[in-house]
Amino acid sequence: MNVLIFGPNGSGKGTQGSLVKQKYNLAHIESGAIFREHIGGGTELGKKAKAYIDRGDLVPDDITIPMVLETLKTKGANGWLLDGFPRNIVQAKKLWEALESANMKLDYTIEILLPREIAKKRIMGRRLCVNDNNHPNNIFIDAIKPNGDKCRVCGGDLKTRADDQDEGAINKRHDIYYDTKEGTLAAVNFFKDLANKGKSTFIQLNGEGSIDSIKETLLKQMK
Ligand code: AMP
């Protein structure tokens, strides 16, 4: 199964994505996490990407597109969930071209809806577990409040992302997301059109509910 998941930063798309990934045993390909690994490892790509990420800008397409398409090829043969890519209309078209030429189908396109102000608060409350990127912790969401200052899942140390604590960077990320002309919502609409032509199934979810209720609504719509 191959799945695209969209949602503004802070909408819970990473959390829902990792639940879908577990259920269907998919490779979770998350562009932001790949960049953070490169930055942590001090690679050339990481050095190039860091300044863009710290400001909340998109990393240029000539770096991002080959990186993600290569990861899809190497890790995605048995099904993937793509999270954080595509983020603009150019990336959307390149992804679709690559899928068509590799004869790869797109089973589901998921979009999580969330008003901007709620998403912003959630971003600022987000805490990352140093042991596992998929352990959700958020100081503003009761169901996933950390245990003191430790991860609620494994007790590991928690850290924040610099770009999550910088309001300017958050606003920029959201400007890009909610841009229907060239930004992420343009990419969402591109895949919605493909779904209308029968080329994948489009699932839209309200991101304001609890993690469990959103998960239940989502999984009911997937076979
Ligand atoms: P995320 O973890 O999805 O919030 O991504 C963190 C940062 O990585 C973004 O703010 C961008 O700077 C960069 N990034 C992630 N995915 C992409 C993408 N598809 N295109 C360009 N930049 C990206």
mmCIF file of C-alpha atoms and ligand atoms in Angstrom:
data_model
loop_
_atom_site.group_PDB
_atom_site.id
_atom_site.type_symbol
_atom_site.label_atom_id
_atom_site.label_comp_id
_atom_site.label_asym_id
_atom_site.label_seq_id
_atom_site.Cartn_x
_atom_site.Cartn_y
_atom_site.Cartn_z
ATOM 1 C CA MET A 1 0.000 0.000 0.000
ATOM 2 C CA ASN A 2 1.273 3.471 -0.889
ATOM 3 C CA VAL A 3 -0.048 6.507 0.974
ATOM 4 C CA LEU A 4 0.436 10.268 0.941
ATOM 5 C CA ILE A 5 -0.427 12.179 4.085
ATOM 6 C CA PHE A 6 -0.980 15.958 4.193
ATOM 7 C CA GLY A 7 -1.763 18.298 7.061
ATOM 8 C CA PRO A 8 -0.398 21.590 8.378
ATOM 9 C CA ASN A 9 2.554 21.351 10.761
ATOM 10 C CA GLY A 10 0.981 20.585 14.114
ATOM 11 C CA SER A 11 -2.086 18.790 12.722
ATOM 12 C CA GLY A 12 -1.060 15.374 14.032
ATOM 13 C CA LYS A 13 -0.125 14.041 10.626
ATOM 14 C CA GLY A 14 3.100 12.521 11.975
ATOM 15 C CA THR A 15 1.159 10.768 14.751
ATOM 16 C CA GLN A 16 -1.606 9.449 12.470
ATOM 17 C CA GLY A 17 0.975 8.592 9.826
ATOM 18 C CA SER A 18 2.934 6.440 12.219
ATOM 19 C CA LEU A 19 -0.273 4.592 13.261
ATOM 20 C CA VAL A 20 -1.058 3.854 9.600
ATOM 21 C CA LYS A 21 2.525 2.850 8.990
ATOM 22 C CA GLN A 22 2.412 0.361 11.876
ATOM 23 C CA LYS A 23 -0.915 -1.132 10.850
ATOM 24 C CA TYR A 24 0.085 -1.706 7.216
ATOM 25 C CA ASN A 25 3.785 -2.211 7.804
ATOM 26 C CA LEU A 26 4.850 0.625 5.538
ATOM 27 C CA ALA A 27 8.139 2.456 5.217
ATOM 28 C CA HIS A 28 7.565 5.862 6.841
ATOM 29 C CA ILE A 29 9.347 8.320 4.601
ATOM 30 C CA GLU A 30 9.351 11.709 6.292
ATOM 31 C CA SER A 31 11.246 14.434 4.450
ATOM 32 C CA GLY A 32 11.774 16.624 7.547
ATOM 33 C CA ALA A 33 13.168 13.649 9.507
ATOM 34 C CA ILE A 34 15.538 12.763 6.651
ATOM 35 C CA PHE A 35 16.841 16.338 6.711
ATOM 36 C CA ARG A 36 17.259 16.227 10.500
ATOM 37 C CA GLU A 37 19.248 12.965 10.185
ATOM 38 C CA HIS A 38 21.529 14.612 7.659
ATOM 39 C CA ILE A 39 21.994 17.632 9.917
ATOM 40 C CA GLY A 40 22.714 15.375 12.912
ATOM 41 C CA GLY A 41 25.219 13.385 10.847
ATOM 42 C CA GLY A 42 26.942 16.542 9.577
ATOM 43 C CA THR A 43 26.574 15.558 5.898
ATOM 44 C CA GLU A 44 26.985 18.024 3.020
ATOM 45 C CA LEU A 45 23.245 17.828 2.329
ATOM 46 C CA GLY A 46 22.532 18.544 6.000
ATOM 47 C CA LYS A 47 24.802 21.603 5.948
ATOM 48 C CA LYS A 48 23.032 22.950 2.869
ATOM 49 C CA ALA A 49 19.542 22.328 4.295
ATOM 50 C CA LYS A 50 20.041 23.662 7.835
ATOM 51 C CA ALA A 51 19.714 27.406 7.218
ATOM 52 C CA TYR A 52 16.478 26.950 5.253
ATOM 53 C CA ILE A 53 14.995 24.710 7.938
ATOM 54 C CA ASP A 54 15.927 27.047 10.792
ATOM 55 C CA ARG A 55 14.109 29.892 9.036
ATOM 56 C CA GLY A 56 11.052 27.778 8.215
ATOM 57 C CA ASP A 57 11.722 28.051 4.466
ATOM 58 C CA LEU A 58 11.449 25.123 2.119
ATOM 59 C CA VAL A 59 14.736 23.477 1.236
ATOM 60 C CA PRO A 60 15.166 24.068 -2.535
ATOM 61 C CA ASP A 61 13.501 21.574 -4.847
ATOM 62 C CA ASP A 62 16.782 20.586 -6.526
ATOM 63 C CA ILE A 63 17.966 19.192 -3.161
ATOM 64 C CA THR A 64 14.650 17.878 -1.825
ATOM 65 C CA ILE A 65 13.088 16.185 -4.842
ATOM 66 C CA PRO A 66 16.011 13.845 -5.721
ATOM 67 C CA MET A 67 16.535 13.049 -2.015
ATOM 68 C CA VAL A 68 12.924 11.938 -1.488
ATOM 69 C CA LEU A 69 12.541 10.118 -4.811
ATOM 70 C CA GLU A 70 15.776 8.219 -4.117
ATOM 71 C CA THR A 71 14.504 7.226 -0.648
ATOM 72 C CA LEU A 72 11.230 6.037 -2.185
ATOM 73 C CA LYS A 73 13.202 3.821 -4.550
ATOM 74 C CA THR A 74 15.510 2.376 -1.917
ATOM 75 C CA LYS A 75 13.093 2.006 1.019
ATOM 76 C CA GLY A 76 9.637 2.005 -0.517
ATOM 77 C CA ALA A 77 9.501 -1.174 -2.568
ATOM 78 C CA ASN A 78 7.083 -2.870 -0.139
ATOM 79 C CA GLY A 79 4.771 0.038 0.484
ATOM 80 C CA TRP A 80 5.316 3.537 1.825
ATOM 81 C CA LEU A 81 3.750 6.383 3.665
ATOM 82 C CA LEU A 82 5.089 9.708 2.498
ATOM 83 C CA ASP A 83 4.913 12.508 5.070
ATOM 84 C CA GLY A 84 6.087 16.099 4.498
ATOM 85 C CA PHE A 85 6.478 15.693 0.747
ATOM 86 C CA PRO A 86 5.205 17.035 -1.613
ATOM 87 C CA ARG A 87 5.045 20.504 -0.102
ATOM 88 C CA ASN A 88 4.469 22.519 -3.250
ATOM 89 C CA ILE A 89 2.979 22.047 -6.694
ATOM 90 C CA VAL A 90 6.338 21.418 -8.405
ATOM 91 C CA GLN A 91 7.113 18.570 -5.994
ATOM 92 C CA ALA A 92 3.596 17.167 -6.479
ATOM 93 C CA LYS A 93 3.969 17.000 -10.251
ATOM 94 C CA LYS A 94 7.481 15.491 -10.041
ATOM 95 C CA LEU A 95 6.272 12.874 -7.583
ATOM 96 C CA TRP A 96 3.352 11.898 -9.782
ATOM 97 C CA GLU A 97 5.639 11.654 -12.831
ATOM 98 C CA ALA A 98 8.051 9.446 -10.881
ATOM 99 C CA LEU A 99 5.232 7.174 -9.660
ATOM 100 C CA GLU A 100 3.805 6.808 -13.130
ATOM 101 C CA SER A 101 7.139 6.025 -14.702
ATOM 102 C CA ALA A 102 7.916 3.452 -11.965
ATOM 103 C CA ASN A 103 4.432 1.979 -12.376
ATOM 104 C CA MET A 104 3.798 2.591 -8.691
ATOM 105 C CA LYS A 105 0.218 3.176 -7.658
ATOM 106 C CA LEU A 106 -0.994 5.649 -5.079
ATOM 107 C CA ASP A 107 -3.650 3.977 -2.950
ATOM 108 C CA TYR A 108 -4.636 6.770 -0.580
ATOM 109 C CA THR A 109 -4.184 10.506 -0.225
ATOM 110 C CA ILE A 110 -5.027 11.678 3.289
ATOM 111 C CA GLU A 111 -5.599 15.316 4.244
ATOM 112 C CA ILE A 112 -5.920 16.400 7.879
ATOM 113 C CA LEU A 113 -7.689 19.730 8.337
ATOM 114 C CA LEU A 114 -6.791 22.032 11.221
ATOM 115 C CA PRO A 115 -7.229 25.795 11.751
ATOM 116 C CA ARG A 116 -3.982 27.664 11.785
ATOM 117 C CA GLU A 117 -4.073 28.995 15.366
ATOM 118 C CA ILE A 118 -4.704 25.545 16.836
ATOM 119 C CA ALA A 119 -1.906 24.089 14.737
ATOM 120 C CA LYS A 120 0.466 26.800 15.937
ATOM 121 C CA LYS A 121 -0.210 26.105 19.608
ATOM 122 C CA ARG A 122 0.299 22.398 19.086
ATOM 123 C CA ILE A 123 3.637 22.990 17.379
ATOM 124 C CA MET A 124 4.916 25.040 20.300
ATOM 125 C CA GLY A 125 3.870 22.282 22.705
ATOM 126 C CA ARG A 126 5.511 19.488 20.757
ATOM 127 C CA ARG A 127 8.360 17.602 22.439
ATOM 128 C CA LEU A 128 10.570 15.081 20.665
ATOM 129 C CA CYS A 129 11.721 11.878 22.328
ATOM 130 C CA VAL A 130 15.463 11.387 21.849
ATOM 131 C CA ASN A 131 14.930 7.601 21.586
ATOM 132 C CA ASP A 132 12.120 7.442 19.024
ATOM 133 C CA ASN A 133 10.808 10.017 16.615
ATOM 134 C CA ASN A 134 7.413 8.253 16.697
ATOM 135 C CA HIS A 135 6.745 8.736 20.423
ATOM 136 C CA PRO A 136 4.258 11.619 20.483
ATOM 137 C CA ASN A 137 4.552 14.083 23.390
ATOM 138 C CA ASN A 138 2.868 17.473 23.618
ATOM 139 C CA ILE A 139 2.617 19.690 26.687
ATOM 140 C CA PHE A 140 -0.662 21.216 25.384
ATOM 141 C CA ILE A 141 -2.483 17.953 24.574
ATOM 142 C CA ASP A 142 -3.708 16.060 27.640
ATOM 143 C CA ALA A 143 -3.736 12.634 25.998
ATOM 144 C CA ILE A 144 -0.047 12.834 25.139
ATOM 145 C CA LYS A 145 1.337 15.003 27.937
ATOM 146 C CA PRO A 146 4.906 14.045 28.814
ATOM 147 C CA ASN A 147 5.581 12.350 32.102
ATOM 148 C CA GLY A 148 7.150 15.287 33.934
ATOM 149 C CA ASP A 149 9.965 16.228 31.601
ATOM 150 C CA LYS A 150 10.347 12.684 30.204
ATOM 151 C CA CYS A 151 8.810 10.806 27.268
ATOM 152 C CA ARG A 152 5.378 9.390 28.173
ATOM 153 C CA VAL A 153 6.087 6.226 26.136
ATOM 154 C CA CYS A 154 9.613 5.222 27.114
ATOM 155 C CA GLY A 155 10.788 7.677 29.781
ATOM 156 C CA GLY A 156 13.487 9.018 27.455
ATOM 157 C CA ASP A 157 14.719 12.593 27.478
ATOM 158 C CA LEU A 158 12.723 15.119 25.498
ATOM 159 C CA LYS A 159 13.897 17.980 23.340
ATOM 160 C CA THR A 160 12.292 20.713 21.269
ATOM 161 C CA ARG A 161 12.959 21.566 17.641
ATOM 162 C CA ALA A 162 14.404 25.070 17.233
ATOM 163 C CA ASP A 163 12.012 25.763 14.328
ATOM 164 C CA ASP A 164 9.062 24.782 16.579
ATOM 165 C CA GLN A 165 9.830 27.478 19.150
ATOM 166 C CA ASP A 166 10.303 30.302 16.661
ATOM 167 C CA GLU A 167 6.988 31.988 15.840
ATOM 168 C CA GLY A 168 8.387 33.546 12.658
ATOM 169 C CA ALA A 169 9.469 30.120 11.380
ATOM 170 C CA ILE A 170 6.084 28.595 12.298
ATOM 171 C CA ASN A 171 4.210 31.362 10.457
ATOM 172 C CA LYS A 172 6.375 30.862 7.403
ATOM 173 C CA ARG A 173 5.759 27.096 7.412
ATOM 174 C CA HIS A 174 2.021 27.726 7.674
ATOM 175 C CA ASP A 175 2.083 30.367 4.899
ATOM 176 C CA ILE A 176 3.630 27.712 2.668
ATOM 177 C CA TYR A 177 1.127 25.077 3.756
ATOM 178 C CA TYR A 178 -2.038 27.143 3.293
ATOM 179 C CA ASP A 179 -0.937 28.559 -0.088
ATOM 180 C CA THR A 180 -3.433 27.218 -2.636
ATOM 181 C CA LYS A 181 -1.604 28.688 -5.630
ATOM 182 C CA GLU A 182 1.821 27.060 -5.438
ATOM 183 C CA GLY A 183 2.203 25.748 -1.931
ATOM 184 C CA THR A 184 1.098 22.617 -0.124
ATOM 185 C CA LEU A 185 -2.642 23.102 -0.569
ATOM 186 C CA ALA A 186 -1.980 23.366 -4.312
ATOM 187 C CA ALA A 187 -0.284 19.960 -4.037
ATOM 188 C CA VAL A 188 -3.261 18.629 -2.032
ATOM 189 C CA ASN A 189 -5.643 19.856 -4.749
ATOM 190 C CA PHE A 190 -3.490 18.245 -7.429
ATOM 191 C CA PHE A 191 -3.879 14.851 -5.740
ATOM 192 C CA LYS A 192 -7.562 15.498 -5.011
ATOM 193 C CA ASP A 193 -8.086 15.957 -8.757
ATOM 194 C CA LEU A 194 -6.273 12.702 -9.451
ATOM 195 C CA ALA A 195 -8.512 10.955 -6.928
ATOM 196 C CA ASN A 196 -11.552 12.435 -8.685
ATOM 197 C CA LYS A 197 -10.235 10.795 -11.851
ATOM 198 C CA GLY A 198 -10.098 7.460 -10.028
ATOM 199 C CA LYS A 199 -6.308 7.422 -9.587
ATOM 200 C CA SER A 200 -6.306 7.152 -5.794
ATOM 201 C CA THR A 201 -8.736 7.430 -2.908
ATOM 202 C CA PHE A 202 -8.924 10.775 -1.126
ATOM 203 C CA ILE A 203 -9.629 10.813 2.629
ATOM 204 C CA GLN A 204 -10.248 14.089 4.446
ATOM 205 C CA LEU A 205 -10.201 14.229 8.246
ATOM 206 C CA ASN A 206 -10.927 16.842 10.886
ATOM 207 C CA GLY A 207 -7.748 17.107 12.981
ATOM 208 C CA GLU A 208 -9.474 18.637 16.027
ATOM 209 C CA GLY A 209 -10.565 15.352 17.617
ATOM 210 C CA SER A 210 -8.574 13.040 19.862
ATOM 211 C CA ILE A 211 -5.761 10.908 18.459
ATOM 212 C CA ASP A 212 -7.856 7.739 18.930
ATOM 213 C CA SER A 213 -11.028 9.086 17.330
ATOM 214 C CA ILE A 214 -9.143 10.421 14.300
ATOM 215 C CA LYS A 215 -7.317 7.116 13.989
ATOM 216 C CA GLU A 216 -10.591 5.195 14.104
ATOM 217 C CA THR A 217 -12.234 7.421 11.464
ATOM 218 C CA LEU A 218 -9.167 7.105 9.264
ATOM 219 C CA LEU A 219 -8.673 3.351 9.483
ATOM 220 C CA LYS A 220 -12.376 2.736 8.798
ATOM 221 C CA GLN A 221 -11.890 4.372 5.408
ATOM 222 C CA MET A 222 -8.829 2.284 4.505
ATOM 223 C CA LYS A 223 -9.143 -1.307 3.434
HETATM 224 P P1 AMP B 1 8.835 18.995 9.018
HETATM 225 O O1 AMP B 1 9.538 18.044 9.931
HETATM 226 O O2 AMP B 1 7.952 18.298 8.035
HETATM 227 O O3 AMP B 1 8.160 20.112 9.737
HETATM 228 O O4 AMP B 1 10.001 19.680 8.132
HETATM 229 C C1 AMP B 1 10.976 20.507 8.727
HETATM 230 C C2 AMP B 1 11.618 21.394 7.678
HETATM 231 O O5 AMP B 1 12.293 20.582 6.703
HETATM 232 C C3 AMP B 1 10.648 22.243 6.848
HETATM 233 O O6 AMP B 1 10.268 23.432 7.515
HETATM 234 C C4 AMP B 1 11.494 22.511 5.607
HETATM 235 O O7 AMP B 1 12.490 23.488 5.857
HETATM 236 C C5 AMP B 1 12.208 21.180 5.409
HETATM 237 N N1 AMP B 1 11.383 20.281 4.546
HETATM 238 C C6 AMP B 1 10.725 19.145 4.909
HETATM 239 N N2 AMP B 1 10.068 18.618 3.872
HETATM 240 C C7 AMP B 1 10.322 19.431 2.815
HETATM 241 C C8 AMP B 1 9.909 19.438 1.455
HETATM 242 N N3 AMP B 1 9.087 18.503 0.969
HETATM 243 N N4 AMP B 1 10.368 20.431 0.653
HETATM 244 C C9 AMP B 1 11.200 21.385 1.121
HETATM 245 N N5 AMP B 1 11.606 21.468 2.396
HETATM 246 C C10 AMP B 1 11.175 20.490 3.244
#
